[in-house]
mmCIF file of C-alpha atoms in Angstrom:
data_model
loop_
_atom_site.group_PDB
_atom_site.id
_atom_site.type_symbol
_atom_site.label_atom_id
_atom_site.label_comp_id
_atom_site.label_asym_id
_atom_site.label_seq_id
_atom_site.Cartn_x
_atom_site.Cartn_y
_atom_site.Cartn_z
ATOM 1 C CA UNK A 490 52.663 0.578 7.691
ATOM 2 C CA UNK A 491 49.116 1.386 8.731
ATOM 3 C CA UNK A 492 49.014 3.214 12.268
ATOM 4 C CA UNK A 493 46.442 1.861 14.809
ATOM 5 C CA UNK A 494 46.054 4.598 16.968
ATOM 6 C CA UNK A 495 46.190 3.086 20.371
ATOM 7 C CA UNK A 496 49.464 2.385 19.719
ATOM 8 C CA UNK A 497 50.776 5.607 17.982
ATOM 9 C CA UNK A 498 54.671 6.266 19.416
ATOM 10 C CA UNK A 499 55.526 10.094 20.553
ATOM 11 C CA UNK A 500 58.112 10.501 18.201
ATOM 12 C CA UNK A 501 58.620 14.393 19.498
ATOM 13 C CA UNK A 502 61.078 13.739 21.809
ATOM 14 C CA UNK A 503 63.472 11.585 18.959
ATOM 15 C CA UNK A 504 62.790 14.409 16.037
ATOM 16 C CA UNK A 505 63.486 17.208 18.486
ATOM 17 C CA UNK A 506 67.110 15.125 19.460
ATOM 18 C CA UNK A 507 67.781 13.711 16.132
ATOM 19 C CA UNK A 508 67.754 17.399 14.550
ATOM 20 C CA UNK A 509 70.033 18.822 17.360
ATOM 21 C CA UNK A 510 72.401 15.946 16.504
ATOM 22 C CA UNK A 511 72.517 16.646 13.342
ATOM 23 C CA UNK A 512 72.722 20.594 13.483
ATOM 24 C CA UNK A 513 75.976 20.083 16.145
ATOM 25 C CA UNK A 514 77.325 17.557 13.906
ATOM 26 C CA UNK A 515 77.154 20.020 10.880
ATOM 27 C CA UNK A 516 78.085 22.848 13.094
ATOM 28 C CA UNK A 517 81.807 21.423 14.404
ATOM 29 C CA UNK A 518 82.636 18.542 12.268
ATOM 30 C CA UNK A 519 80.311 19.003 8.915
ATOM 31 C CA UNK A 520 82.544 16.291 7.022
ATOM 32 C CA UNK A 521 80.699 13.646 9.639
ATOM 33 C CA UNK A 522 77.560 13.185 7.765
ATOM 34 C CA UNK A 523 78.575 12.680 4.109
ATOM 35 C CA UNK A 524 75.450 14.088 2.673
ATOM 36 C CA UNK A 525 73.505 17.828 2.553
ATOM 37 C CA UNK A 526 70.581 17.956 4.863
ATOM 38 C CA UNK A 527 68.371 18.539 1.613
ATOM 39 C CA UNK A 528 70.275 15.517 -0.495
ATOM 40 C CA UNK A 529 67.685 12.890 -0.567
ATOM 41 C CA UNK A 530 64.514 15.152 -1.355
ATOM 42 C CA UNK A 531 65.803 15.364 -5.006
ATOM 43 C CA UNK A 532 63.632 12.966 -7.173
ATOM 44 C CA UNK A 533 65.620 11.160 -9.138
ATOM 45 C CA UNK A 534 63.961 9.194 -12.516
ATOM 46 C CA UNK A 535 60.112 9.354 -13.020
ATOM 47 C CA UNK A 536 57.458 8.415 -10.501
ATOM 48 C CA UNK A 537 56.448 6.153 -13.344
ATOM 49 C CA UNK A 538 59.956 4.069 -12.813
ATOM 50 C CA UNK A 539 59.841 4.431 -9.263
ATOM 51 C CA UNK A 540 55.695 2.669 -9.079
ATOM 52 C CA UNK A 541 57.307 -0.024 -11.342
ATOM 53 C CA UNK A 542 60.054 -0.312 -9.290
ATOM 54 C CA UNK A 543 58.061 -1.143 -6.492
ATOM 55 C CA UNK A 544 55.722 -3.607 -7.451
ATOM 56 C CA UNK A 545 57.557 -6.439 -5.616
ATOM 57 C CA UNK A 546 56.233 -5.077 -2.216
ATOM 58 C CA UNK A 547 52.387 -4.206 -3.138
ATOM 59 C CA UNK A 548 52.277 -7.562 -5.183
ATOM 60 C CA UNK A 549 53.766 -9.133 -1.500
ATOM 61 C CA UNK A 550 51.812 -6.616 0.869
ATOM 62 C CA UNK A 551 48.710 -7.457 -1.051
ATOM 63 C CA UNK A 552 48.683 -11.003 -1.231
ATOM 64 C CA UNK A 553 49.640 -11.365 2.342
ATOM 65 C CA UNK A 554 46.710 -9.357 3.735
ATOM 66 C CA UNK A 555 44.229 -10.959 1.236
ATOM 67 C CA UNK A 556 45.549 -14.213 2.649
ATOM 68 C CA UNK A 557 45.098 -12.958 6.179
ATOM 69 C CA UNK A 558 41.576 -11.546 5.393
ATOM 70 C CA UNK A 559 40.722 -15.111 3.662
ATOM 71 C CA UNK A 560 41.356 -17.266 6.747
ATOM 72 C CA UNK A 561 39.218 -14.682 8.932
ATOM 73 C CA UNK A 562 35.983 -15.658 9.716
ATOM 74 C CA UNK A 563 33.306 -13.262 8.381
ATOM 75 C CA UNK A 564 31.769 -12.943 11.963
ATOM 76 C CA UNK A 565 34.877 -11.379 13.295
ATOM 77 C CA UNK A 566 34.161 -8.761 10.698
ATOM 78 C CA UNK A 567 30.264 -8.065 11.192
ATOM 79 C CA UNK A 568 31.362 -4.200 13.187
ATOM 80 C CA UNK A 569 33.398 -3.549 9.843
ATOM 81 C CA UNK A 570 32.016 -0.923 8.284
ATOM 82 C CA UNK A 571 33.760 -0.628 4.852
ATOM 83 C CA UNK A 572 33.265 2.922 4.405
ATOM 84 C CA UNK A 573 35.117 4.174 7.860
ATOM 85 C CA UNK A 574 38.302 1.606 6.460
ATOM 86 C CA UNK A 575 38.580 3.618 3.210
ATOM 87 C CA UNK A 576 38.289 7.077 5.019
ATOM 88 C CA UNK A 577 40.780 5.715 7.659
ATOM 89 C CA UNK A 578 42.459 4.252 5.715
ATOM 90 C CA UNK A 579 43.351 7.256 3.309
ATOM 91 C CA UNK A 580 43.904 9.601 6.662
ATOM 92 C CA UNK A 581 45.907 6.936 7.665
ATOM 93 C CA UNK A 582 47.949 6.032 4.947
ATOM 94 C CA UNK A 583 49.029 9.535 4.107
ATOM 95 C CA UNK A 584 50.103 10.027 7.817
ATOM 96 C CA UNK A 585 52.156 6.889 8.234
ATOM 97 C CA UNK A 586 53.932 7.450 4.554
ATOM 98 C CA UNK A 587 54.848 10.890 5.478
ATOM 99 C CA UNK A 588 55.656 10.952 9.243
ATOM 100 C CA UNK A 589 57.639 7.508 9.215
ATOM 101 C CA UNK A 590 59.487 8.004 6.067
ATOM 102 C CA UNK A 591 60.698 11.975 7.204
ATOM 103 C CA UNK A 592 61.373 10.432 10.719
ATOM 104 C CA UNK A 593 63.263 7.184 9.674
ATOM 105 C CA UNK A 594 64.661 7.397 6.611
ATOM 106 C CA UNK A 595 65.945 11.191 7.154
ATOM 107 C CA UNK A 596 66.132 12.648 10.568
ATOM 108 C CA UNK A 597 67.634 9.211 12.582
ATOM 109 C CA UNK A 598 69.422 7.876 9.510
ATOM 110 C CA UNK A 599 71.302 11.433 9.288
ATOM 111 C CA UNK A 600 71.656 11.592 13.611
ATOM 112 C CA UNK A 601 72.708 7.834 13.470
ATOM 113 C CA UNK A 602 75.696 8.350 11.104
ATOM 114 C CA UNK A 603 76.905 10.959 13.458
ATOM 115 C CA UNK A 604 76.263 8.898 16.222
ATOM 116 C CA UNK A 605 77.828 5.608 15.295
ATOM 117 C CA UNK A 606 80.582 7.893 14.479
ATOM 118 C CA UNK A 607 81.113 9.250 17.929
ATOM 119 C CA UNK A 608 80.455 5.945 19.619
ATOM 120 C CA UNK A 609 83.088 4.477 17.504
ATOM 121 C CA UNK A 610 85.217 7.145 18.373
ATOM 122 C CA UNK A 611 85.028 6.443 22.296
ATOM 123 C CA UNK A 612 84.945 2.822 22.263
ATOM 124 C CA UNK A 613 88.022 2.872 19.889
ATOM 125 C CA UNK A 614 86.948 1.182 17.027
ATOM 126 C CA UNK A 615 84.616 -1.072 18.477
ATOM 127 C CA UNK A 616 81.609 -0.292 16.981
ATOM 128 C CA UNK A 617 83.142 -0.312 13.383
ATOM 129 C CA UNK A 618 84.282 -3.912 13.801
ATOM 130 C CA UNK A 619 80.665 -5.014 15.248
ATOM 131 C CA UNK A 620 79.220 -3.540 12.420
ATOM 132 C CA UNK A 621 81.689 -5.008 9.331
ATOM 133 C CA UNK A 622 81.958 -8.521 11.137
ATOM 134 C CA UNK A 623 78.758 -9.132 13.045
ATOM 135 C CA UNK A 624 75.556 -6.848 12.353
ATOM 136 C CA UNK A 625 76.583 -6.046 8.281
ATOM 137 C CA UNK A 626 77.065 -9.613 7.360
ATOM 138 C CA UNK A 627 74.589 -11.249 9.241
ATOM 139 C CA UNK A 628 71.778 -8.920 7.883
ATOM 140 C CA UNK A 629 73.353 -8.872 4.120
ATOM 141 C CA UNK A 630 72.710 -12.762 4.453
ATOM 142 C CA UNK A 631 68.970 -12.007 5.554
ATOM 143 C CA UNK A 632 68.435 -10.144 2.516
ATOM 144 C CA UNK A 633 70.106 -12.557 -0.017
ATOM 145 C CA UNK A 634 72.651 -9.707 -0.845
ATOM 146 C CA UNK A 635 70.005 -7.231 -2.135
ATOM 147 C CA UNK A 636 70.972 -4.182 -0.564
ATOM 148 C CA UNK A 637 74.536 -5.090 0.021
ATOM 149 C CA UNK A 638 76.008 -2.133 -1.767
ATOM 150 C CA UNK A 639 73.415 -0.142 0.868
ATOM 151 C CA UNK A 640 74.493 -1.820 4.118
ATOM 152 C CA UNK A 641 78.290 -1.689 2.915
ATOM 153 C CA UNK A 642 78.089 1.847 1.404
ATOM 154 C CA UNK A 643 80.921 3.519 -0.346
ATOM 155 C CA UNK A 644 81.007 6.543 1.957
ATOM 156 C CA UNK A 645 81.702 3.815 4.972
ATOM 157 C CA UNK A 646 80.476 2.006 7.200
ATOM 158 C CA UNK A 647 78.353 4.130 9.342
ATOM 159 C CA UNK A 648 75.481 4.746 6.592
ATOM 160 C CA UNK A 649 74.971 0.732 7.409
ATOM 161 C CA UNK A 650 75.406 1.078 10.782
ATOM 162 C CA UNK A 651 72.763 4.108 10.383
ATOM 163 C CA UNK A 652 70.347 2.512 8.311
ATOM 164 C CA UNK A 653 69.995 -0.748 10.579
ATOM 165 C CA UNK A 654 69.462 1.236 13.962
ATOM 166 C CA UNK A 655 66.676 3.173 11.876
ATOM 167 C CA UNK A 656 65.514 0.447 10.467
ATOM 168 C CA UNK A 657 65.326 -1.982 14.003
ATOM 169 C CA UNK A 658 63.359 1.291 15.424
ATOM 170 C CA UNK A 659 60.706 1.430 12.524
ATOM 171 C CA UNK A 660 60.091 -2.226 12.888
ATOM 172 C CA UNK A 661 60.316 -1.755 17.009
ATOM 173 C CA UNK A 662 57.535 0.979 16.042
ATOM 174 C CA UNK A 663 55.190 -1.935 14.256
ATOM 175 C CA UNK A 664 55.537 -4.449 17.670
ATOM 176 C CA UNK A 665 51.063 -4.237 17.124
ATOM 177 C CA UNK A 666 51.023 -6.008 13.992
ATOM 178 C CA UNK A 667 52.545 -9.295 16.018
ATOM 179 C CA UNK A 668 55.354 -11.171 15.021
ATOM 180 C CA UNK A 669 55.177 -11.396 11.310
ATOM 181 C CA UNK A 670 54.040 -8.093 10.953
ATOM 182 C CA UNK A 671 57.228 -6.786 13.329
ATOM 183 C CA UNK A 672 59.901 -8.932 10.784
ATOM 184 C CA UNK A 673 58.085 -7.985 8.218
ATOM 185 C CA UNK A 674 58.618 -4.516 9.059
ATOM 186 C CA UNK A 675 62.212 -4.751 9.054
ATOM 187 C CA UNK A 676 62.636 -5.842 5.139
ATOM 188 C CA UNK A 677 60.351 -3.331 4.213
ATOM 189 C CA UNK A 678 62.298 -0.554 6.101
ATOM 190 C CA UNK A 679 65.090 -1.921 4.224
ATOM 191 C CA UNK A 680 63.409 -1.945 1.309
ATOM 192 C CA UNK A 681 62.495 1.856 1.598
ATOM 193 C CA UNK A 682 65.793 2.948 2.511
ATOM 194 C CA UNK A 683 66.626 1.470 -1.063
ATOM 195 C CA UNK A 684 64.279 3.572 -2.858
ATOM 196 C CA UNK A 685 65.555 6.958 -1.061
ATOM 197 C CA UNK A 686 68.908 5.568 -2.332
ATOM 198 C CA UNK A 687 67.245 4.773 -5.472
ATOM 199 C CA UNK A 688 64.457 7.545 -6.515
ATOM 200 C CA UNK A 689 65.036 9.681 -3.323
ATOM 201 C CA UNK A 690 62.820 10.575 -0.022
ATOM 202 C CA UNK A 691 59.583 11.598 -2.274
ATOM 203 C CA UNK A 692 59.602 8.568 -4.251
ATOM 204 C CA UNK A 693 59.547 6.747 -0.399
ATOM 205 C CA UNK A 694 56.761 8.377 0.846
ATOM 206 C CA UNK A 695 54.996 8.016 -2.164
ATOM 207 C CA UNK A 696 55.330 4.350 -2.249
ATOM 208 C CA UNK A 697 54.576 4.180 1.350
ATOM 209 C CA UNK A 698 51.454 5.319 1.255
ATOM 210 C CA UNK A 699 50.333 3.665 -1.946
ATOM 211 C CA UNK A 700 51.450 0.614 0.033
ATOM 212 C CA UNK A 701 49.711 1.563 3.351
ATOM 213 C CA UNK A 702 46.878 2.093 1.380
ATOM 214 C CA UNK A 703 46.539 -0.981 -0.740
ATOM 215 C CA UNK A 704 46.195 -2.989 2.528
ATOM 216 C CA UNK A 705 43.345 -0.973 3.417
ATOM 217 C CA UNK A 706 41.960 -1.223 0.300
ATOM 218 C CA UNK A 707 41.967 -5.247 0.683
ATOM 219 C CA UNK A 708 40.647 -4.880 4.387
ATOM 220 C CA UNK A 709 38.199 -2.609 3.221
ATOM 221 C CA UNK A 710 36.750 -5.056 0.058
ATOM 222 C CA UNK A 711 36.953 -7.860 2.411
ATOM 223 C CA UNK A 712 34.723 -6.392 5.032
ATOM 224 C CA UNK A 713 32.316 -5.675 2.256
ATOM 225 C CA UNK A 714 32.007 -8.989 0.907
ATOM 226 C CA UNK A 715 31.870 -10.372 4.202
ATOM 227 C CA UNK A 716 28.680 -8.126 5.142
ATOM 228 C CA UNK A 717 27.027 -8.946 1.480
ATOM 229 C CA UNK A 718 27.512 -12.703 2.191
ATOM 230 C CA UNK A 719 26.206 -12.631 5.976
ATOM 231 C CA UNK A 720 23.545 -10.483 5.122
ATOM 232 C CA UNK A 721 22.486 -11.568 2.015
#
């Protein structure tokens, strides 16, 4: 999603624990997380299949932003200068697609699966039945069953578990954008986590910032036609 900088999150602190959970994990009980720490940086399929794949969210992200721009009124964009979008936007977009998809989609998916796993653990069971009965079902109805083979993974049910808490903290991450823009956030971190699963992690942050930077693009081209019609 494209960063604003005032409200940039110091994600040090979460990287830093995330990797130590994962290295004790590996260290005494390396059956834990079911997948090598290199696993999902395999691309799988073409980059080709993987843009095609995709086209459901830039066709979506697109038209929703173009909407957005449309209903704007061109005075609110007069200090737009469409030149600092599209080098901001490129900066930008390569940053967010990179950072957020190694920080969500790897280092607290991997730390939540041992997590979850502990906390289950201690709370006998607990979490497990939350999960299967509660969290898994209600967001597999959200999502009209599209990623129920994700949320309900073969490998159990703490990849689910692992990919939701990511997930709720990459859309907690986009509180800026408002309300839409926060539960929008939340399919589309599903919707990555799909195409790791799919295409793996570089296919993800490719897509990312393709995506990021389409809704520049349209911010960008707006604020230009908004100047040429104001000023003539």
């Amino acid at each position: 999603m494209p960063p604003e900088p005032q409200e940039e999150m110091d994600f040090g602190p979460t990287i830093y624990f995330s990797l130590l959970v994962i290295a004790v994990t590996s260290f005494f009980r390396p059956d834990v997380i079911p997948f090598p720490f290199f696993h999902f940086w395999k691309m799988d399929g073409l980059w080709s299949e993987a843009l095609w794949y995709a086209w459901p969210i830039f066709l979506w992200g697109g038209g929703v932003m173009a909407i957005s721009c449309f209903v704007t009124p061109d005075y609110k964009k007069e200090d737009c200068d469409p030149s600092d979008i599209f080098f901001v936007g490129t900066l930008g977009s390569i940053f967010a697609g990179v950072s957020e998809e190694v920080i969500f989609r790897w280092f607290l998916f991997y730390a939540g699966i041992a997590l979850y796993t502990l906390l289950n653990w201690l709370t006998w069971g607990l979490f497990a039945w939350i999960f299967m009965h509660i969290l898994g079902p209600i967001a597999d109805f959200f999502t009209l069953g599209y990623f129920h083979n994700l949320l309900f993974h073969e490998y159990g049910w703490t990849i689910g578990a692992a990919i939701l808490s990511s997930t709720s903290q990459f859309r907690d991450g986009h509180k800026y954008l408002g309300t839409f823009g926060w539960i929008n956030s939340w399919f589309l971190g599903l919707y990555f986590f799909h195409i790791v699963f799919t295409f793996g992690l570089p296919a993800a942050i490719m897509l990312h910032i393709l995506y990021d930077f389409l809704i520049y693009c349209v911010i960008g081209v707006d604020a230009l036609i908004a100047r040429k019609r104001m000023w003539g």
